[in-house]
Coordinates of C-alpha atoms and ligand atoms in Angstrom, one line a residue:
Chain A
X1 CA 27.3 7.7 -16.8
X2 CA 24.5 6.1 -14.6
X3 CA 21.0 6.1 -16.2
X4 CA 18.7 7.4 -13.4
X5 CA 15.4 7.4 -15.2
X6 CA 14.4 6.0 -18.5
X7 CA 11.4 5.5 -20.4
X8 CA 10.9 3.4 -23.6
X9 CA 8.6 4.0 -26.1
X10 CA 6.1 4.7 -23.3
X11 CA 2.5 5.0 -24.0
X12 CA -0.6 5.5 -22.0
X13 CA -4.2 6.0 -23.1
X14 CA -7.0 6.7 -20.7
X15 CA -10.2 4.9 -21.0
X16 CA -12.9 7.0 -22.5
X17 CA -14.9 9.0 -20.1
X18 CA -18.3 9.1 -21.4
X19 CA -20.2 6.5 -23.8
X20 CA -19.4 7.6 -27.3
X21 CA -16.2 9.7 -26.6
X22 CA -13.1 8.3 -27.9
X23 CA -9.9 7.1 -25.9
X24 CA -7.7 9.5 -24.6
X25 CA -3.9 9.2 -25.6
X26 CA -2.0 11.2 -23.1
X27 CA 1.3 10.0 -23.9
X28 CA 2.7 8.5 -27.4
X29 CA 5.9 6.5 -27.5
X30 CA 7.7 8.4 -25.0
X31 CA 11.4 8.0 -24.9
X32 CA 13.7 9.8 -22.0
X33 CA 16.7 9.4 -20.4
X34 CA 18.0 11.3 -17.6
X35 CA 21.8 11.0 -16.2
X36 CA 23.0 11.0 -12.8
X37 CA 23.4 14.3 -11.5
X38 CA 21.4 16.2 -13.8
X39 CA 18.6 18.6 -13.3
X40 CA 16.0 17.9 -15.9
X41 CA 13.0 19.8 -16.8
X42 CA 10.0 18.5 -18.2
X43 CA 8.1 21.1 -19.9
X44 CA 4.9 21.3 -21.5
X45 CA 1.4 23.2 -21.9
X46 CA -1.4 22.3 -19.3
X47 CA -2.7 19.0 -20.6
X48 CA 0.5 17.8 -22.4
X49 CA 1.0 14.5 -20.3
X50 CA 3.7 15.5 -17.7
X51 CA 1.7 14.2 -14.8
X52 CA 0.6 11.2 -16.8
X53 CA 4.1 10.6 -17.3
X54 CA 5.0 10.9 -13.8
X55 CA 2.2 8.9 -12.5
X56 CA 3.7 6.0 -14.8
X57 CA 6.7 6.2 -13.2
X58 CA 5.5 6.2 -9.8
X59 CA 3.2 3.2 -10.5
X60 CA -0.1 5.2 -9.9
X61 CA -1.1 4.7 -13.7
X62 CA -0.2 1.5 -15.5
X63 CA 1.5 2.0 -19.1
X64 CA -0.4 0.9 -22.0
X65 CA 2.7 -0.1 -23.9
X66 CA 6.3 0.5 -23.3
X67 CA 8.2 0.3 -20.3
X68 CA 9.7 2.9 -17.8
X69 CA 12.7 2.6 -15.2
X70 CA 14.2 4.1 -12.2
X71 CA 17.4 3.0 -11.5
X72 CA 17.7 0.4 -14.1
X73 CA 14.4 -1.0 -12.2
X74 CA 11.4 -1.5 -13.9
X75 CA 8.9 1.1 -12.1
X76 CA 6.2 -1.6 -11.5
X77 CA 8.4 -3.1 -8.5
X78 CA 8.1 -1.0 -5.4
X79 CA 11.8 -1.3 -4.7
X80 CA 12.4 1.3 -7.7
X81 CA 11.0 3.9 -5.1
X82 CA 13.4 3.2 -2.4
X83 CA 15.6 6.0 -3.7
X84 CA 13.4 8.9 -4.8
X85 CA 11.7 11.6 -3.3
X86 CA 8.1 12.7 -5.2
X87 CA 6.3 16.2 -4.5
X88 CA 2.6 15.7 -6.1
X89 CA 1.1 18.3 -8.1
X90 CA -1.5 19.3 -5.7
X91 CA -0.5 18.4 -2.0
X92 CA -2.6 17.6 0.7
X93 CA -1.3 15.7 3.4
X94 CA -3.2 14.2 6.5
X95 CA -4.9 17.2 8.2
X96 CA -5.0 15.6 11.6
X97 CA -1.1 15.5 12.0
X98 CA 1.3 18.1 12.6
X99 CA 4.5 18.3 10.2
X100 CA 6.6 16.6 12.8
X101 CA 4.1 13.7 12.9
X102 CA 3.7 13.9 9.2
X103 CA 7.4 13.6 8.7
X104 CA 8.0 10.6 11.5
X105 CA 5.3 8.8 9.8
X106 CA 7.3 8.3 6.5
X107 CA 10.4 8.0 8.0
X108 CA 8.9 4.9 9.6
X109 CA 8.1 3.5 6.4
X110 CA 11.8 3.7 5.2
X111 CA 12.7 2.0 8.1
X112 CA 14.6 4.8 9.7
X113 CA 15.5 4.7 13.5
X114 CA 14.1 6.9 15.7
X115 CA 17.5 9.0 16.3
X116 CA 17.7 8.8 12.8
X117 CA 14.6 10.2 12.0
X118 CA 14.7 12.8 14.9
X119 CA 18.0 14.1 13.2
X120 CA 16.4 14.1 9.8
X121 CA 13.4 15.8 10.8
X122 CA 15.2 18.5 12.4
X123 CA 17.2 19.4 9.3
X124 CA 14.1 19.3 7.2
X125 CA 11.9 21.6 9.2
X126 CA 14.8 24.1 9.0
X127 CA 15.5 23.8 5.4
X128 CA 12.0 24.3 4.6
X129 CA 11.5 27.1 7.4
X130 CA 8.7 25.3 9.2
X131 CA 10.5 24.8 12.6
X132 CA 7.8 27.2 14.3
X133 CA 4.9 25.8 13.0
X134 CA 6.0 22.1 13.5
X135 CA 3.6 21.2 16.4
X136 CA 0.6 22.6 14.5
X137 CA -1.8 20.3 12.5
X138 CA -1.4 21.0 8.8
X139 CA -4.9 21.9 8.4
X140 CA -4.1 24.8 9.7
X141 CA -1.3 25.3 7.3
X142 CA -1.3 28.3 4.2
X143 CA -0.9 27.0 0.8
X144 CA 2.8 27.8 0.8
X145 CA 3.4 26.1 4.0
X146 CA 1.6 23.1 2.8
X147 CA 4.2 22.9 -0.8
X148 CA 7.0 23.1 1.9
X149 CA 5.9 20.4 4.2
X150 CA 5.4 18.6 0.5
X151 CA 9.1 19.2 -0.2
X152 CA 10.2 18.2 3.2
X153 CA 8.5 14.7 2.9
X154 CA 9.8 14.5 -0.6
X155 CA 13.4 14.6 1.0
X156 CA 12.8 12.5 4.1
X157 CA 14.5 9.4 2.8
X158 CA 17.4 11.7 1.4
X159 CA 16.6 10.5 -2.2
X160 CA 19.4 10.2 -4.9
X161 CA 16.2 11.1 -7.3
X162 CA 13.6 13.6 -7.0
X163 CA 10.6 13.7 -8.7
X164 CA 8.7 17.3 -8.5
X165 CA 5.5 17.9 -10.5
X166 CA 5.4 21.8 -10.8
X167 CA 6.6 22.4 -7.7
X168 CA 6.5 26.3 -8.0
X169 CA 3.1 26.5 -9.3
X170 CA 0.7 28.6 -7.2
X171 CA 3.5 30.1 -4.8
X172 CA 4.3 33.7 -4.5
X173 CA 7.7 35.1 -6.1
X174 CA 9.4 34.4 -2.5
X175 CA 8.2 30.8 -2.5
X176 CA 9.3 30.5 -5.9
X177 CA 12.7 31.5 -5.3
X178 CA 13.1 29.0 -2.3
X179 CA 11.9 26.1 -4.2
X180 CA 14.5 27.2 -6.8
X181 CA 17.4 27.5 -4.2
X182 CA 16.5 24.0 -2.7
X183 CA 16.8 22.5 -6.3
X184 CA 20.1 24.6 -6.9
X185 CA 21.2 23.0 -3.3
X186 CA 20.2 19.4 -4.4
X187 CA 22.1 19.7 -7.7
X188 CA 25.2 20.7 -5.9
X189 CA 25.0 17.9 -3.4
X190 CA 25.1 15.8 -6.6
X191 CA 21.3 14.4 -6.6
X192 CA 19.2 14.1 -9.9
X193 CA 16.3 16.4 -10.3
X194 CA 13.5 15.6 -12.7
X195 CA 10.8 18.2 -12.4
X196 CA 7.6 19.7 -14.6
X197 CA 7.1 23.1 -15.3
X198 CA 5.6 25.8 -17.5
X199 CA 7.5 28.5 -15.9
X200 CA 10.2 28.9 -18.4
X201 CA 12.3 31.6 -16.9
X202 CA 13.0 29.4 -13.9
X203 CA 13.7 26.5 -16.1
X204 CA 16.5 28.3 -17.8
X205 CA 17.9 29.0 -14.9
X206 CA 18.4 25.9 -12.8
X207 CA 18.1 23.0 -15.8
X208 CA 20.9 21.2 -17.4
X209 CA 18.6 19.7 -19.9
X210 CA 15.0 20.0 -21.0
X211 CA 12.3 18.1 -22.9
X212 CA 9.0 19.8 -24.5
X213 CA 6.3 17.6 -24.8
X214 CA 3.1 18.9 -26.6
X215 CA 0.1 16.8 -26.6
X216 CA 1.7 13.7 -25.5
X217 CA 4.4 13.9 -28.3
X218 CA 8.3 14.5 -27.1
X219 CA 9.1 17.6 -29.5
X220 CA 12.5 18.9 -28.4
X221 CA 15.1 17.3 -26.1
X222 CA 18.7 18.6 -25.1
X223 CA 20.8 20.9 -23.2
X224 CA 19.7 24.3 -22.6
X225 CA 22.9 26.0 -24.1
X226 CA 22.4 24.0 -27.2
X227 CA 18.5 24.5 -28.0
X228 CA 19.1 28.3 -27.5
X229 CA 22.2 27.8 -29.8
X230 CA 20.5 26.3 -32.6
X231 CA 16.8 27.4 -32.4
X232 CA 18.3 31.0 -32.2
X233 CA 16.4 32.3 -29.6
X234 CA 15.2 31.7 -25.9
X235 CA 13.3 28.6 -24.2
X236 CA 10.4 30.7 -24.3
X237 CA 10.3 31.4 -28.0
X238 CA 11.2 27.8 -28.7
X239 CA 8.2 26.8 -26.5
X240 CA 6.1 28.6 -28.2
X241 CA 6.9 27.6 -31.7
X242 CA 6.3 24.1 -30.7
X243 CA 2.9 24.6 -29.1
X244 CA 2.0 26.5 -32.4
X245 CA 1.7 30.3 -31.4
X246 CA 4.7 31.1 -33.5
X247 CA 4.7 34.5 -34.9
X248 CA 1.9 35.8 -32.7
X249 CA 2.9 39.0 -30.9
X250 CA 4.5 38.8 -27.4
X251 CA 1.7 39.9 -25.4
X252 CA -0.9 37.2 -26.9
X253 CA 2.0 34.7 -26.4
X254 CA 2.6 35.8 -22.6
X255 CA -1.2 35.4 -21.8
X256 CA -1.3 32.1 -23.3
X257 CA 1.5 30.8 -21.3
X258 CA 0.3 32.3 -18.0
Chain B
X1 CA 5.7 -5.0 8.6
X2 CA 6.6 -1.8 10.2
X3 CA 5.0 -0.1 7.0
X4 CA 2.0 -2.0 7.7
X5 CA 2.0 -0.8 11.4
X6 CA 2.6 2.7 10.6
X7 CA -0.3 2.8 8.1
X8 CA -2.3 1.2 11.0
X9 CA -1.2 3.2 13.6
X10 CA -2.4 6.5 11.6
X11 CA -6.0 5.0 11.5
X12 CA -6.1 4.8 15.1
X13 CA -4.4 8.4 15.6
X14 CA -7.2 9.8 13.3
X15 CA -10.1 7.6 14.9
X16 CA -9.0 9.3 18.4
X17 CA -8.8 12.7 16.8
X18 CA -11.9 12.8 15.4
X19 CA -15.0 12.7 17.8
X20 CA -17.2 10.0 16.5
X21 CA -16.2 7.4 18.8
X22 CA -16.5 9.7 21.8
X23 CA -20.2 10.7 20.9
X24 CA -20.9 6.7 20.3
X25 CA -19.6 6.0 24.0
X26 CA -21.2 9.1 25.7
X27 CA -24.6 7.8 24.3
X28 CA -24.3 4.6 25.1
X29 CA -23.4 5.6 28.8
X30 CA -26.0 8.2 29.0
X31 CA -29.0 5.9 27.3
X32 CA -28.0 3.2 29.9
X33 CA -27.8 5.6 32.9
X34 CA -31.3 7.1 32.0
X35 CA -32.7 3.4 31.7
X36 CA -31.2 2.8 35.0
X37 CA -32.7 5.7 36.8
X38 CA -36.2 5.7 35.4
X39 CA -36.9 1.9 36.6
X40 CA -34.8 2.4 39.9
X41 CA -37.6 1.6 42.3
X42 CA -39.7 -0.5 39.9
X43 CA -38.9 -3.7 38.2
X44 CA -37.0 -6.8 40.0
X45 CA -35.6 -7.4 36.4
X46 CA -33.8 -4.1 36.2
X47 CA -30.7 -5.9 35.8
X48 CA -31.2 -8.1 33.0
X49 CA -33.2 -4.9 31.2
X50 CA -30.0 -2.7 31.9
X51 CA -27.5 -5.3 30.9
X52 CA -29.4 -6.1 27.4
X53 CA -29.5 -2.3 26.5
X54 CA -26.2 -1.6 27.2
X55 CA -25.0 -4.8 25.2
X56 CA -27.4 -3.7 22.3
X57 CA -26.1 -0.4 22.1
X58 CA -22.4 -1.7 22.2
X59 CA -23.2 -3.9 19.3
X60 CA -24.6 -1.2 17.5
X61 CA -21.9 1.4 18.0
X62 CA -19.3 -1.2 17.3
X63 CA -20.7 -2.1 13.9
X64 CA -21.3 1.9 13.1
X65 CA -17.4 2.6 13.8
X66 CA -16.0 -0.1 12.1
X67 CA -18.1 0.0 8.9
X68 CA -18.1 3.6 8.7
X69 CA -14.3 4.0 9.9
X70 CA -13.4 1.5 7.3
X71 CA -15.7 2.6 4.6
X72 CA -13.7 6.1 4.5
X73 CA -10.3 4.7 4.9
X74 CA -9.3 4.3 1.1
X75 CA -12.0 6.8 -0.2
X76 CA -10.5 9.4 2.0
X77 CA -7.1 8.8 0.9
X78 CA -7.9 9.2 -2.6
X79 CA -9.7 12.4 -2.2
X80 CA -7.2 14.1 -0.5
X81 CA -4.7 12.6 -2.8
X82 CA -2.7 11.7 0.1
X83 CA -2.3 8.1 -1.6
X84 CA 0.0 9.3 -3.7
X85 CA 2.9 10.8 -1.5
X86 CA 2.4 7.4 0.4
X87 CA 2.5 5.0 -2.7
X88 CA 5.4 7.0 -4.1
X89 CA 7.5 5.5 -1.1
X90 CA 8.4 1.7 -1.3
X91 CA 5.1 0.8 -0.2
X92 CA 3.1 -1.8 -2.1
X93 CA -0.8 -1.6 -2.4
X94 CA -0.9 -4.6 -0.3
X95 CA 0.7 -3.4 2.7
X96 CA -1.7 0.1 2.4
X97 CA -4.5 -2.5 2.4
X98 CA -3.1 -4.7 5.5
X99 CA -2.6 -1.5 7.2
X100 CA -5.7 -0.2 6.9
X101 CA -7.7 -3.3 8.1
X102 CA -5.4 -3.9 11.0
X103 CA -5.8 -0.2 12.0
X104 CA -9.4 -0.5 11.8
X105 CA -9.6 -3.7 13.8
X106 CA -7.2 -2.4 16.1
X107 CA -9.1 0.8 16.8
X108 CA -12.5 -1.2 17.0
X109 CA -10.9 -3.3 19.7
X110 CA -9.8 -0.2 21.6
X111 CA -13.2 1.2 21.6
X112 CA -14.4 -2.2 22.6
X113 CA -12.4 -2.6 25.2
X114 CA -13.6 0.9 26.8
X115 CA -17.3 -0.4 26.1
X116 CA -17.0 -3.5 27.4
X117 CA -15.2 -2.1 30.7
X118 CA -18.1 0.1 31.3
X119 CA -20.3 -3.1 30.6
X120 CA -18.5 -4.7 33.5
X121 CA -19.0 -1.7 35.6
X122 CA -22.9 -1.8 35.1
X123 CA -22.7 -5.5 35.9
X124 CA -20.7 -5.5 39.1
X125 CA -22.5 -3.0 40.7
X126 CA -25.4 -5.3 40.6
X127 CA -24.4 -8.8 40.6
X128 CA -21.4 -11.0 40.5
X129 CA -19.4 -10.4 37.6
X130 CA -17.7 -13.4 35.4
X131 CA -14.7 -12.0 34.0
X132 CA -13.8 -14.9 31.8
X133 CA -17.4 -15.1 30.2
X134 CA -16.9 -11.2 29.3
X135 CA -13.6 -12.0 27.9
X136 CA -14.9 -14.5 25.6
X137 CA -18.0 -12.2 24.6
X138 CA -15.5 -9.4 24.1
X139 CA -13.0 -11.8 21.8
X140 CA -15.9 -13.2 19.8
X141 CA -17.6 -9.7 19.1
X142 CA -13.7 -8.5 18.1
X143 CA -13.5 -11.1 15.6
X144 CA -16.7 -10.6 14.1
X145 CA -15.8 -7.1 13.5
X146 CA -12.7 -8.5 11.7
X147 CA -15.2 -9.9 9.2
X148 CA -17.2 -6.8 9.1
X149 CA -13.8 -4.7 8.4
X150 CA -12.8 -7.0 5.8
X151 CA -16.4 -6.5 3.7
X152 CA -16.3 -2.7 4.2
X153 CA -12.7 -2.4 2.9
X154 CA -13.6 -4.3 -0.2
X155 CA -16.8 -2.3 -0.5
X156 CA -14.5 0.7 -0.1
X157 CA -12.7 -0.4 -3.3
X158 CA -15.8 -1.7 -5.6
X159 CA -18.2 1.1 -4.7
X160 CA -17.4 5.0 -5.4
X161 CA -19.0 6.4 -2.7
X162 CA -18.5 5.5 1.0
X163 CA -21.8 6.2 1.9
X164 CA -23.1 3.8 -0.5
X165 CA -20.8 1.2 0.8
X166 CA -21.7 2.1 4.6
X167 CA -25.6 1.4 3.7
X168 CA -24.9 -1.8 1.7
X169 CA -22.4 -3.0 4.4
X170 CA -25.0 -2.2 7.0
X171 CA -27.8 -3.9 5.2
X172 CA -25.6 -7.1 4.4
X173 CA -24.5 -7.0 8.0
X174 CA -28.0 -6.7 9.4
X175 CA -29.2 -9.3 7.1
X176 CA -26.9 -12.0 7.9
X177 CA -27.6 -11.1 11.9
X178 CA -30.9 -11.4 11.6
X179 CA -31.9 -13.9 8.8
X180 CA -28.4 -16.0 8.4
X181 CA -29.3 -18.2 10.8
X182 CA -32.8 -19.0 9.5
X183 CA -31.8 -19.4 5.7
X184 CA -31.1 -23.6 6.0
X185 CA -34.9 -23.7 7.3
X186 CA -36.0 -21.5 4.5
X187 CA -34.4 -23.4 2.1
X188 CA -36.0 -26.6 3.4
X189 CA -39.4 -25.5 2.4
X190 CA -38.4 -24.3 -1.0
X191 CA -39.0 -25.8 -4.2
X192 CA -35.8 -26.1 -7.1
X193 CA -34.2 -24.2 -8.1
X194 CA -34.8 -21.6 -5.1
X195 CA -33.7 -24.4 -2.5
X196 CA -30.4 -24.7 -4.0
X197 CA -30.1 -21.2 -4.4
X198 CA -30.6 -20.0 -0.9
X199 CA -28.5 -23.2 0.5
X200 CA -25.5 -22.0 -1.7
X201 CA -26.2 -18.6 0.1
X202 CA -26.4 -20.1 3.6
X203 CA -23.2 -21.8 3.0
X204 CA -21.6 -19.1 1.4
X205 CA -22.2 -16.0 3.9
X206 CA -20.1 -15.8 7.1
X207 CA -22.5 -16.6 9.6
X208 CA -21.8 -13.3 12.0
X209 CA -24.8 -14.3 14.0
X210 CA -22.9 -17.3 15.5
X211 CA -20.8 -14.5 17.6
X212 CA -23.6 -13.0 19.1
X213 CA -23.4 -13.9 22.8
X214 CA -25.5 -11.5 24.3
X215 CA -28.4 -13.6 25.5
X216 CA -26.0 -15.7 27.6
X217 CA -24.2 -12.4 28.7
X218 CA -27.2 -11.0 30.0
X219 CA -28.7 -13.6 31.8
X220 CA -25.3 -14.6 33.6
X221 CA -25.0 -17.6 31.9
X222 CA -21.9 -19.8 30.7
X223 CA -21.0 -18.6 27.2
X224 CA -19.8 -20.7 24.5
X225 CA -17.0 -23.2 25.2
X226 CA -13.5 -21.9 24.5
X227 CA -13.2 -24.6 21.6
X228 CA -16.1 -23.1 20.2
X229 CA -14.4 -19.7 20.3
X230 CA -11.3 -21.2 18.5
X231 CA -13.2 -22.5 15.7
X232 CA -14.8 -19.4 15.4
X233 CA -11.8 -17.8 15.2
X234 CA -10.3 -19.9 12.8
X235 CA -13.6 -19.6 10.6
X236 CA -13.4 -15.9 10.8
X237 CA -9.8 -15.9 9.9
X238 CA -10.4 -17.6 6.8
X239 CA -13.3 -15.0 5.5
X240 CA -11.1 -12.3 6.5
X241 CA -8.1 -13.6 4.1
X242 CA -10.4 -14.2 1.3
X243 CA -11.9 -10.9 1.4
X244 CA -8.6 -9.3 1.8
X245 CA -7.3 -10.9 -1.0
X246 CA -10.3 -10.2 -3.1
X247 CA -9.8 -6.7 -2.2
X248 CA -6.1 -6.6 -3.3
X249 CA -7.0 -8.4 -6.6
X250 CA -9.7 -5.3 -7.3
X251 CA -6.9 -2.6 -6.0
X252 CA -3.9 -4.1 -7.5
X253 CA -4.6 -3.0 -11.0
X254 CA -6.5 0.2 -10.3
X255 CA -5.9 3.4 -11.9
X256 CA -5.6 5.6 -9.3
X257 CA -5.6 9.5 -10.5
X258 CA -8.8 11.4 -10.7
Ligands
ADP301 N1 -7.8 10.2 -15.3 C1 -7.7 10.5 -16.2 N2 -8.9 10.0 -17.4 C2 -8.9 10.5 -18.7 N3 -8.0 11.5 -19.3 C3 -7.1 12.1 -18.3 C4 -6.9 11.6 -17.3 N4 -5.8 12.1 -16.5 C5 -5.4 13.5 -17.6 N5 -6.0 13.0 -18.7 C6 -5.8 13.5 -19.8 O1 -4.3 13.3 -20.4 C7 -3.9 14.4 -21.0 C8 -2.7 14.8 -20.1 O2 -3.0 15.0 -18.6 P1 -1.6 15.6 -17.8 O3 -0.7 14.5 -17.7 O4 -2.5 15.6 -16.3 O5 -1.2 17.1 -18.2 P2 0.0 17.9 -17.8 O6 0.4 17.4 -16.6 O7 1.0 17.9 -18.7 O8 -1.1 19.2 -17.6 C9 -5.1 15.5 -20.7 O9 -5.7 15.9 -22.3 C10 -5.7 15.3 -19.7 O10 -6.9 15.7 -20.0
MG302 MG1 0.0 18.2 -14.3

């Protein structure tokens, strides 16, 4: 099987924010491997280091030590990003453009021809249901619409690997379901999806494998079915025991995750 | 190259969808028109006066557009986080800088063409219009703006806030325009080590005042020769290349998340 995404002893330290403060170790010696065609859930509570890991994969942040590869290419080389699509955690796009113009801009960056771009943009605007708003500036969009523009731009180059940072956070139930549907569809097309989340229910339904990190450290990794079997409980229970809320009442635990 | 052009195109699009440029243009037209009307029956030298007011306004407007537009580019991309989806594409940071530089410079060029057309009209209604001289004046000013844009771009990565960067750029550019030419004479009257320091500054700063041809344009004299223009262009190219390289060196390793 082809390894699509890999990190080797990845370590990320942030410089101290203020004087006298310690360095912040956001990711410690993380080893991950995602194979072709998998939907991989990257789980952890807020501040666990999920976004930081993705930022390294995308070249925004430099690893303190260790290495990361996409399609076997070191992430420090821009070419590693030719076949990926990325949806940031908080999405804002050029507000003065319309959805159509935004997608055309990104299509140009991928060197797509005019005709190719037209066809692809047509397809994507239908997929994310923004067809009717395509000529409006993005600054007039609602949050859910912006998230869908984000999804469309992530798919512009028909990527083989999608890196989605909390794609469903802040969306209403309908919006979430649509995002799940799209992920499912991509999986059926044989794409690899690497996405972070702390919504465990949805992860259980769409993921083949998951990794749970806490305070920058990998705690558990494996197939969802296997994990549920060996730990004798659903993903939520496993997650909670890892982050240290074992034994508390379900109500208290639920309020912690939300 | 397509990538650089796509990014440059975005800068231009943003500029004409914002209103600042029109404000400056309208202001120049109105002030020139008012001064024309007020002196309608008076002075014999009205043409000189009109032309010098108009050119002064053009110089100020062009500098404002160049500095303010450039200083905003990278900080706005980081603030609105649009830099993330952009860099997640196979785009290098050098290409982002080149695209921004080119976009700002072309945008300034377009604005300058409009301003100079107006200046040409003002001139043509009163006296004969030397078109080639006008083109020379335009070219030299545009080339000078390339250096200013290079400075502002470097500043936008070194300094945190766009406003402080703009202020510093205006002070530096204004300082060079008014004092740069006199530093050599100043140095001669100084004792060591002041002398060496001022001489060093004199040789290091880009001499923007060499591009100022306002006097000749106003008095309908011949401007500098074409060979001078060519040399001045080469001189500017060296500074621009050095500034872009320095900008890239700072930007290259910068951690981008906020
Ligand atoms: N630029 C930064 N400087 C310092 N610390 C940071 C920075 N970005 C993130 N962190 C810290 O690193 C840790 C991991 O953050 P992050 O990767 O955003 O977590 P997650 O995405 O899993 O919620 C957090 O404790 C966060 O406060
Ligand atoms: Mg995060």
